[in-house]
Amino acid sequence: KETQSRRCSSSDGTEDSDFSADLEHAEAPESAHRRSSTRLTRASLRLSQSSQDIKQGVDRDETPPRTPTGNAPSSESDIEVSSPSNDLEDERLAKELSLKEAAAHDLSHRPKRRRFHESYNFNMKCPTPGCNSLGHLTGRHERHFSISGCPLYHNLSADECKGKATTRDKQTEERTLSHRQDENRHSTRNQAPTDRQLRYKEKVTELRRKRNSGLNKEQKEKYMEHRQSHGTSREPLLENITSDYDLELFRKAQARASEDLEKLRLAGHVSEGSNMIKTIVFGRYELDTWYHSPYPEEYARLGRLYMCEFCLKYMKSQTILRRHLAKCVWKHPPGDEIYRKGNISVFEVDGKKNKIYCQNLCLLAKLFLDHKTLYYDVEPFLFYVMTEADNTGCHLVGYFSKEKNSFLNYNVSCILTMPQYMRQGYGKMLIDFSYLLSKVEEKVGSPERPLSDLGLISYRSYWKEVLLRYLNNFQGKEISIKEISQETAVNPVDIVSTLQSLQMLKYWKGKHLVLKRQDLIDDWKAKETKRGNGKTIDPTALKWTPPKGT
């Protein structure tokens, strides 16, 4: 009994006095490893021992402890008994075991998967007046933020859109099943249509016969009342205009286009909340934009715009652009071609005669200009568009605009070189062309302020070249600012500011002197020789007479 009592009251889990101290130290690592790898077994053992103690009562001291399987251990190394100091730890392990077993059957603690509409930015709102942004034209999403997906704009409710989506899904399944049935037929060019196809053709013909020839008086009044109430903020009523079959086809096309725009939004091509167009597809180039441009809100929500490089119309998708290019007859800007040398041409476009083109050109320019405020009021301006021609057409290089009647004799109101043609000499060609027109008009010109950062750099570089060329060719002893201005058509204020920046203007004994710095002239000569005469304006190639004031 004394030995059994000692064995049960052992507090460190080692052997009693019958074993040597060396054996204790030899088995200690093995016991520690067993404790770390069988924690749950210890907890289960304690629960098993507690149940056995209740059954055995006072006989507990006379029988050795049993393992969880109910068998008596063969030696002390087969079982590990917890000490009273580890009771709290064993209870905690038992609770963890029970929680894990319960969690294996209960998934409520797991985070819910985000639904599709939860990826939206809820700070955005649909631009349609009176719309709460709930529902979607496709019937597959919970929210929308554009007119293309707005049920209210299309005179529908969210429930109606869901019902139409269910109907479309059923029709798609039926069509897929019928196609599978026809897979065994050989596909030849002169193959006769199947009975199913013939029945469908007859059905469509019958449906289209039922369309009304026109609207009655009540329907016309209803349509006019709808248009007066909502204007362009709602889609016109389309019922009874055509057959139900054709109207349903149109609704399907709208839903499909809306779904494609939703995919573009998820792919990152739509910028939420910023109304900032990030990129434009322009011809064979994809250009990153620099500034915000006031495109219509429906287009401004898109991260990418697709533009025709000839007529400058902007579109929402590559598919629309491809269809447009198939029927677009424009290959050069509208207006008169007033300059051509090689593959470089300049067209004079009147903002009054070609209003849409000039407005689109201004919206395009605002994507790359910061200080531009002219977008839609283009009638008082003339636009001079420079193009580069190849076998596909005349591609837009840049342009500048000027007022038809400028009180301050500005020869440029806005000037832009397209990003893909920058740093190639086209900017100076545009500036030189603007001063060439001023020479023909026998006026002194200057650009309208404020100039953009790149515009200011380009103009200062151009004025520097003009002055150094004039001084290099000048052979007299006395020179005046007025003579330089009349010869170059550059405003005297711009000449003085350029001379000051070059440190060529000095004040001595009450007079202003122009210093002829030969070092700057030599540097300019070296650059001109290295650059060549590729990007220059030939005055003899200009065929233009100044337009009369309108």
XYZ file of C-alpha atoms in Angstrom:
550
model
C 0.000 0.000 0.000
C 2.793 2.413 0.777
C 4.322 1.752 -2.628
C 0.961 2.201 -4.383
C 0.316 5.399 -2.446
C 3.688 6.740 -3.493
C 3.014 5.788 -7.111
C -0.356 7.590 -7.242
C 0.881 10.733 -5.473
C 3.872 11.203 -7.732
C 3.778 14.849 -8.787
C 6.350 14.940 -11.573
C 5.355 11.854 -13.590
C 8.690 9.998 -12.987
C 9.390 6.589 -11.453
C 9.340 6.024 -7.656
C 12.259 5.141 -5.380
C 12.543 1.589 -6.862
C 14.209 3.153 -9.923
C 17.600 4.852 -9.882
C 18.187 8.549 -10.468
C 20.100 7.766 -13.668
C 17.033 6.102 -15.141
C 15.003 9.178 -14.268
C 17.314 11.432 -16.250
C 17.464 8.989 -19.153
C 13.692 8.809 -19.539
C 13.045 12.543 -19.058
C 13.496 13.562 -22.719
C 11.288 10.709 -23.869
C 8.574 11.736 -21.399
C 8.765 15.391 -22.499
C 8.401 14.399 -26.135
C 5.427 12.236 -25.269
C 3.768 15.147 -23.401
C 4.149 17.534 -26.366
C 2.785 15.073 -28.904
C -0.130 13.665 -26.879
C -1.778 16.670 -25.229
C -5.251 15.701 -26.328
C -4.556 12.139 -25.091
C -3.806 13.544 -21.634
C -7.073 15.418 -21.568
C -8.955 12.341 -22.677
C -7.145 10.333 -19.987
C -8.222 12.705 -17.252
C -11.847 12.505 -18.352
C -11.606 8.702 -18.431
C -10.042 8.559 -14.978
C -12.770 10.769 -13.531
C -15.490 8.442 -14.795
C -13.658 5.408 -13.465
C -13.266 6.993 -10.014
C -17.031 7.428 -9.759
C -17.618 3.757 -10.513
C -14.881 2.338 -8.291
C -15.405 4.536 -5.266
C -13.103 3.658 -2.380
C -11.464 0.809 -4.298
C -9.639 3.372 -6.441
C -6.448 3.132 -4.347
C -6.298 -0.647 -4.739
C -6.475 -0.757 -8.548
C -4.001 0.744 -10.939
C -5.187 3.520 -13.262
C -6.423 2.433 -16.660
C -5.711 3.779 -20.094
C -8.461 5.293 -22.271
C -8.906 1.846 -23.847
C -9.669 0.315 -20.442
C -6.551 -1.868 -20.209
C -4.165 -1.735 -17.345
C -0.787 -0.302 -18.237
C 2.098 -2.691 -18.444
C 4.547 -0.230 -16.954
C 4.728 3.333 -15.755
C 6.105 4.490 -19.100
C 2.830 3.542 -20.859
C 0.798 6.197 -19.075
C 1.301 9.727 -17.941
C -0.627 10.961 -14.945
C -1.179 14.719 -14.529
C -0.378 16.371 -11.296
C -2.879 18.566 -9.437
C -0.973 21.625 -10.703
C -1.897 20.718 -14.309
C -5.637 20.282 -13.688
C -6.510 23.716 -15.050
C -4.452 23.112 -18.175
C -6.148 19.749 -18.721
C -9.586 21.286 -18.383
C -8.653 23.962 -20.920
C -7.427 21.313 -23.355
C -10.651 19.371 -22.887
C -12.711 22.454 -23.698
C -10.618 23.070 -26.817
C -11.203 19.495 -27.907
C -14.948 19.804 -27.462
C -15.022 23.143 -29.309
C -13.096 21.672 -32.235
C -15.496 18.738 -32.444
C -18.448 21.114 -32.437
C -16.824 23.396 -34.988
C -16.396 20.485 -37.377
C -20.184 20.433 -37.804
C -20.958 24.120 -37.339
C -19.796 26.564 -40.084
C -21.557 29.640 -38.742
C -18.313 31.041 -37.323
C -16.729 31.247 -40.762
C -16.764 34.645 -42.550
C -19.398 34.890 -45.224
C -18.283 35.066 -48.827
C -18.747 38.556 -50.226
C -21.599 38.829 -52.620
C -21.056 40.329 -56.041
C -22.634 43.696 -55.320
C -20.524 44.181 -52.176
C -17.508 44.969 -54.355
C -19.126 48.284 -55.344
C -18.240 51.659 -53.978
C -21.451 52.653 -52.204
C -20.522 56.339 -52.238
C -21.355 56.428 -55.934
C -24.846 57.107 -57.200
C -26.691 56.578 -60.443
C -26.924 59.824 -62.465
C -30.598 59.201 -63.333
C -32.809 61.648 -61.349
C -34.843 59.868 -58.678
C -32.901 56.592 -58.877
C -31.637 54.926 -55.682
C -29.008 52.830 -57.548
C -30.734 49.556 -56.624
C -31.189 46.798 -59.190
C -29.533 46.322 -62.553
C -30.753 46.096 -66.125
C -29.191 42.643 -66.479
C -31.122 41.365 -63.442
C -27.931 39.786 -62.091
C -26.561 42.528 -59.830
C -27.922 44.281 -56.783
C -26.702 47.790 -57.599
C -25.744 49.978 -60.548
C -24.007 53.306 -61.011
C -24.420 54.101 -64.707
C -27.280 54.858 -67.066
C -26.551 51.740 -69.103
C -27.472 49.557 -66.105
C -30.275 51.695 -64.660
C -33.723 50.019 -64.724
C -35.463 53.336 -64.051
C -33.860 54.968 -67.095
C -35.155 52.100 -69.249
C -38.667 52.483 -67.741
C -38.408 49.175 -65.885
C -38.313 48.046 -62.269
C -35.667 45.901 -60.602
C -38.100 42.957 -60.301
C -38.986 43.183 -63.985
C -35.297 43.044 -64.881
C -34.835 39.926 -62.750
C -37.831 38.289 -64.403
C -36.486 39.069 -67.873
C -33.092 37.660 -66.876
C -34.731 34.384 -65.813
C -36.585 34.192 -69.127
C -33.384 34.836 -71.070
C -31.598 32.080 -69.167
C -34.344 29.584 -70.001
C -34.231 30.547 -73.671
C -30.458 30.126 -73.684
C -30.760 26.631 -72.206
C -33.369 25.648 -74.786
C -31.211 27.008 -77.602
C -28.155 25.121 -76.322
C -30.147 21.895 -76.117
C -31.439 22.276 -79.648
C -27.931 22.945 -80.940
C -26.700 19.766 -79.327
C -29.392 17.823 -81.118
C -28.176 19.207 -84.436
C -24.508 18.389 -83.826
C -24.769 15.035 -85.610
C -25.763 16.724 -88.863
C -22.990 17.347 -91.364
C -22.132 21.003 -91.807
C -22.165 21.701 -95.522
C -22.694 24.983 -97.316
C -25.893 23.960 -99.132
C -27.438 22.145 -96.207
C -31.215 22.466 -95.908
C -32.597 24.005 -92.688
C -34.012 21.685 -90.073
C -37.684 21.458 -89.181
C -36.994 23.322 -85.959
C -35.359 26.191 -87.845
C -38.237 26.361 -90.309
C -40.788 26.493 -87.505
C -38.817 29.234 -85.788
C -38.644 31.240 -89.007
C -42.391 30.973 -89.484
C -42.933 32.032 -85.875
C -40.753 35.124 -86.278
C -42.503 36.054 -89.535
C -45.881 35.767 -87.844
C -44.766 37.864 -84.885
C -43.490 40.626 -87.127
C -46.768 40.728 -89.037
C -48.575 41.639 -85.847
C -46.689 44.874 -85.329
C -48.776 47.999 -85.487
C -48.537 50.246 -88.486
C -48.571 53.338 -86.292
C -49.514 54.858 -82.960
C -53.036 55.889 -82.159
C -53.922 59.226 -80.632
C -53.875 58.028 -77.010
C -50.490 56.407 -77.404
C -49.046 59.526 -79.001
C -50.329 61.656 -76.135
C -48.840 59.221 -73.634
C -45.495 59.300 -75.377
C -45.444 63.096 -75.561
C -46.392 63.405 -71.901
C -43.568 61.011 -70.963
C -41.058 63.007 -72.974
C -42.181 66.338 -71.540
C -42.044 64.973 -67.984
C -38.622 63.335 -68.129
C -36.867 64.798 -71.172
C -33.565 63.059 -71.868
C -33.289 61.653 -68.327
C -35.407 58.635 -69.356
C -35.460 56.392 -72.380
C -38.407 57.078 -74.750
C -41.294 54.641 -74.564
C -40.636 51.882 -77.088
C -43.809 49.825 -76.883
C -45.980 49.608 -80.022
C -43.261 51.210 -82.133
C -42.188 47.853 -83.528
C -43.083 44.195 -83.023
C -42.720 42.594 -79.609
C -40.129 40.233 -81.060
C -37.880 43.050 -82.293
C -38.343 44.979 -79.069
C -37.279 41.925 -77.074
C -34.194 41.560 -79.276
C -33.343 45.193 -78.554
C -33.783 44.640 -74.812
C -31.470 41.632 -74.960
C -28.833 43.685 -76.759
C -29.098 46.411 -74.092
C -28.706 43.878 -71.290
C -25.728 42.279 -72.998
C -24.006 45.639 -73.509
C -24.640 46.536 -69.864
C -23.125 43.222 -68.772
C -20.028 43.892 -70.886
C -19.606 47.291 -69.224
C -19.932 45.637 -65.825
C -17.121 43.242 -66.751
C -14.976 46.206 -67.758
C -15.627 47.748 -64.349
C -14.541 44.572 -62.576
C -11.460 44.337 -64.795
C -10.354 47.781 -63.604
C -11.175 49.744 -66.757
C -13.791 51.819 -64.928
C -12.712 54.345 -62.312
C -15.310 54.622 -59.554
C -15.993 57.992 -58.028
C -13.228 59.940 -59.780
C -14.917 60.442 -63.185
C -11.409 60.380 -64.633
C -10.682 58.778 -67.988
C -7.383 56.946 -67.546
C -6.587 55.859 -71.098
C -7.849 56.391 -74.634
C -7.473 54.120 -77.635
C -6.583 56.424 -80.514
C -5.731 54.737 -83.780
C -2.932 52.264 -83.192
C -1.949 53.945 -79.923
C -3.197 53.608 -76.359
C -2.532 56.901 -74.582
C -2.494 57.638 -70.858
C -4.365 60.839 -70.047
C -2.968 63.654 -67.898
C -5.949 65.758 -66.846
C -9.708 65.613 -66.452
C -11.864 66.412 -69.476
C -15.599 67.243 -69.235
C -16.915 64.386 -71.332
C -20.562 63.427 -70.738
C -20.975 61.749 -67.375
C -21.885 58.410 -68.910
C -18.514 58.339 -70.707
C -16.533 60.010 -67.921
C -17.275 57.033 -65.638
C -15.363 54.736 -67.979
C -11.689 54.208 -67.387
C -11.038 53.920 -71.126
C -12.460 55.623 -74.192
C -12.225 54.435 -77.790
C -11.884 57.170 -80.414
C -11.932 57.328 -84.180
C -8.709 59.119 -85.130
C -10.305 60.687 -88.220
C -13.718 62.010 -87.097
C -12.792 62.068 -83.347
C -16.030 60.428 -82.203
C -15.697 58.736 -78.820
C -17.165 55.332 -77.991
C -17.475 52.994 -75.030
C -16.071 49.704 -76.314
C -13.804 48.141 -78.905
C -16.782 46.488 -80.580
C -18.539 49.815 -81.164
C -15.298 51.306 -82.496
C -14.781 48.401 -84.885
C -18.298 48.770 -86.271
C -17.821 52.508 -86.605
C -14.549 52.150 -88.518
C -16.239 49.763 -90.938
C -18.599 52.536 -92.075
C -16.675 55.758 -91.296
C -15.818 57.514 -94.576
C -13.544 60.171 -93.065
C -9.834 59.892 -93.835
C -8.791 63.469 -93.025
C -10.138 66.413 -90.985
C -12.993 68.448 -92.468
C -12.263 71.834 -93.938
C -9.752 73.146 -96.464
C -6.226 71.823 -96.883
C -4.121 74.985 -96.894
C -0.637 73.478 -96.595
C 1.045 70.342 -97.909
C 4.665 69.365 -98.132
C 5.633 65.727 -98.270
C 3.338 63.810 -95.940
C 2.625 66.825 -93.695
C -0.649 68.691 -94.246
C -2.535 71.422 -92.399
C -6.327 71.773 -92.608
C -8.279 74.903 -91.714
C -11.486 73.916 -89.920
C -14.192 76.479 -89.150
C -15.775 75.962 -85.744
C -19.096 77.254 -87.074
C -19.251 74.894 -90.050
C -17.867 71.783 -88.314
C -19.078 72.240 -84.757
C -19.154 68.590 -83.634
C -15.642 67.854 -84.896
C -14.201 70.947 -83.194
C -15.973 70.160 -79.913
C -14.573 66.625 -79.950
C -11.126 68.029 -80.706
C -11.343 70.380 -77.702
C -12.467 67.556 -75.393
C -9.572 65.438 -76.615
C -7.103 68.291 -76.069
C -8.310 68.862 -72.491
C -7.088 65.355 -71.591
C -3.526 66.659 -72.087
C -3.867 70.372 -71.214
C -4.373 71.873 -67.776
C -5.188 75.516 -68.613
C -7.966 75.012 -71.129
C -11.510 76.302 -70.648
C -12.914 76.184 -74.193
C -14.929 73.023 -74.899
C -18.281 73.658 -76.565
C -18.329 77.309 -77.672
C -16.241 76.745 -80.800
C -18.068 78.904 -83.345
C -15.864 82.060 -82.949
C -12.661 80.059 -83.601
C -10.688 78.612 -86.489
C -8.817 75.356 -85.969
C -5.640 74.505 -87.850
C -5.102 70.743 -87.712
C -1.736 69.247 -88.696
C -1.736 65.664 -89.988
C 0.745 63.059 -91.157
C -0.436 61.046 -94.156
C 0.121 57.391 -95.047
C -1.790 54.809 -97.069
C -4.565 54.602 -94.444
C -5.323 58.327 -94.117
C -4.217 61.587 -92.500
C -3.362 60.977 -88.837
C -3.767 63.753 -86.273
C -0.402 65.166 -85.160
C -1.524 68.321 -83.384
C -3.494 71.510 -83.808
C -3.830 75.103 -82.734
C -6.883 77.356 -82.615
C -7.223 81.106 -82.988
C -10.033 83.604 -82.728
C -11.515 84.872 -85.964
C -11.459 88.426 -84.612
C -8.962 88.822 -81.773
C -8.960 92.226 -80.111
C -5.446 91.666 -78.695
C -4.057 90.110 -81.907
C -3.567 86.680 -80.401
C -2.486 84.273 -83.132
C -2.960 81.151 -80.953
C -5.679 80.461 -78.406
C -4.863 76.817 -77.725
C -2.103 74.583 -79.060
C -1.481 70.875 -78.618
C 0.833 68.207 -79.961
C -0.446 64.668 -79.473
C 1.667 62.709 -76.945
C 2.789 60.116 -79.507
C 4.328 62.916 -81.647
C 5.987 64.928 -78.885
C 9.753 65.623 -78.856
C 9.924 65.180 -82.624
C 9.821 68.813 -83.759
C 6.097 68.993 -84.539
C 5.413 71.488 -81.758
C 7.797 74.058 -83.254
C 6.282 73.420 -86.675
C 2.844 74.338 -85.307
C 4.221 77.494 -83.667
C 6.121 78.441 -86.816
C 2.978 77.916 -88.895
C 0.967 80.201 -86.607
C 3.531 82.996 -87.096
C 3.567 82.321 -90.844
C -0.165 83.056 -90.913
C 0.483 86.259 -88.944
C 3.077 87.329 -91.537
C 0.580 86.753 -94.354
C -1.987 88.811 -92.421
C 0.723 91.460 -91.874
C 0.160 91.386 -88.148
C 2.259 90.854 -85.041
C 1.068 87.844 -83.084
C 1.414 86.349 -79.646
C -0.064 83.291 -77.913
C -2.931 83.711 -75.515
C -2.052 83.430 -71.839
C -1.731 81.479 -69.630
C 0.475 78.958 -71.392
C 0.779 75.403 -70.181
C 4.139 74.205 -68.845
C 5.060 72.381 -72.041
C 3.676 75.228 -74.158
C 5.826 77.785 -72.368
C 8.947 75.664 -72.884
C 8.155 75.236 -76.583
C 7.512 78.946 -77.163
C 10.650 80.082 -75.345
C 12.692 77.634 -77.397
C 11.077 78.899 -80.615
C 11.617 82.591 -79.747
C 15.249 81.835 -78.929
C 15.791 80.208 -82.327
C 14.087 83.068 -84.171
C 16.226 85.737 -82.459
C 19.512 83.858 -82.910
C 18.741 83.248 -86.591
C 17.901 86.924 -87.086
C 21.063 88.097 -85.310
C 23.187 85.620 -87.276
C 21.906 87.030 -90.571
C 21.954 90.670 -89.449
C 24.866 92.643 -90.881
C 24.099 96.206 -89.681
C 25.419 98.082 -86.668
C 22.177 99.335 -85.121
C 19.193 97.134 -84.420
C 15.769 97.854 -82.956
C 13.179 95.684 -81.265
C 10.527 97.050 -83.621
C 12.434 95.904 -86.700
C 12.861 92.412 -85.266
C 9.135 92.288 -84.500
C 8.119 93.368 -87.995
C 10.507 90.875 -89.590
C 9.544 87.852 -87.457
C 5.914 88.737 -86.533
C 6.818 88.121 -82.873
C 5.353 90.484 -80.301
C 7.938 92.995 -78.907
C 7.096 91.940 -75.331
C 8.038 88.351 -76.158
C 11.254 89.508 -77.841
C 12.314 91.541 -74.799
C 11.583 88.718 -72.359
C 13.594 86.296 -74.509
C 16.563 88.663 -74.793
C 16.541 89.143 -71.016
C 16.512 85.398 -70.415
C 19.508 85.043 -72.791
C 21.309 87.952 -71.028
C 21.545 89.792 -74.337
C 19.751 92.999 -73.258
C 21.702 95.571 -71.252
C 20.914 99.086 -70.010
C 23.796 101.537 -70.451
C 23.818 105.363 -70.282
C 20.039 105.636 -70.538
C 19.749 103.282 -73.504
C 18.939 99.613 -73.979
C 21.582 97.734 -75.915
C 21.256 94.362 -77.606
C 24.433 92.293 -77.218
C 25.300 89.893 -79.998
C 26.616 86.862 -78.121
C 28.592 84.854 -80.626
C 28.867 81.825 -78.317
C 25.069 81.336 -78.310
C 24.926 81.787 -82.072
C 27.668 79.174 -82.596
C 25.815 76.690 -80.378
C 22.629 77.281 -82.342
C 24.455 76.714 -85.647
C 25.864 73.416 -84.418
C 22.414 72.207 -83.364
C 20.855 73.277 -86.660
C 23.512 71.385 -88.615
C 23.023 68.279 -86.534
C 19.217 68.468 -86.688
C 18.893 69.020 -90.436
C 15.929 70.508 -92.249
C 13.422 67.658 -91.792
C 10.836 69.343 -89.543
C 10.451 72.855 -90.968
C 7.638 74.857 -92.515
C 8.064 75.882 -96.153
C 6.288 79.242 -96.765
C 5.976 78.469 -100.480
C 3.782 75.428 -99.741
C 1.100 77.594 -98.075
C -2.009 78.195 -100.202
C -4.111 80.496 -98.043
C -5.735 83.878 -97.970
C -6.794 85.490 -94.674
C -10.494 84.869 -93.997
C -12.734 87.874 -93.720
C -14.287 88.659 -90.358
C -17.563 86.833 -89.724
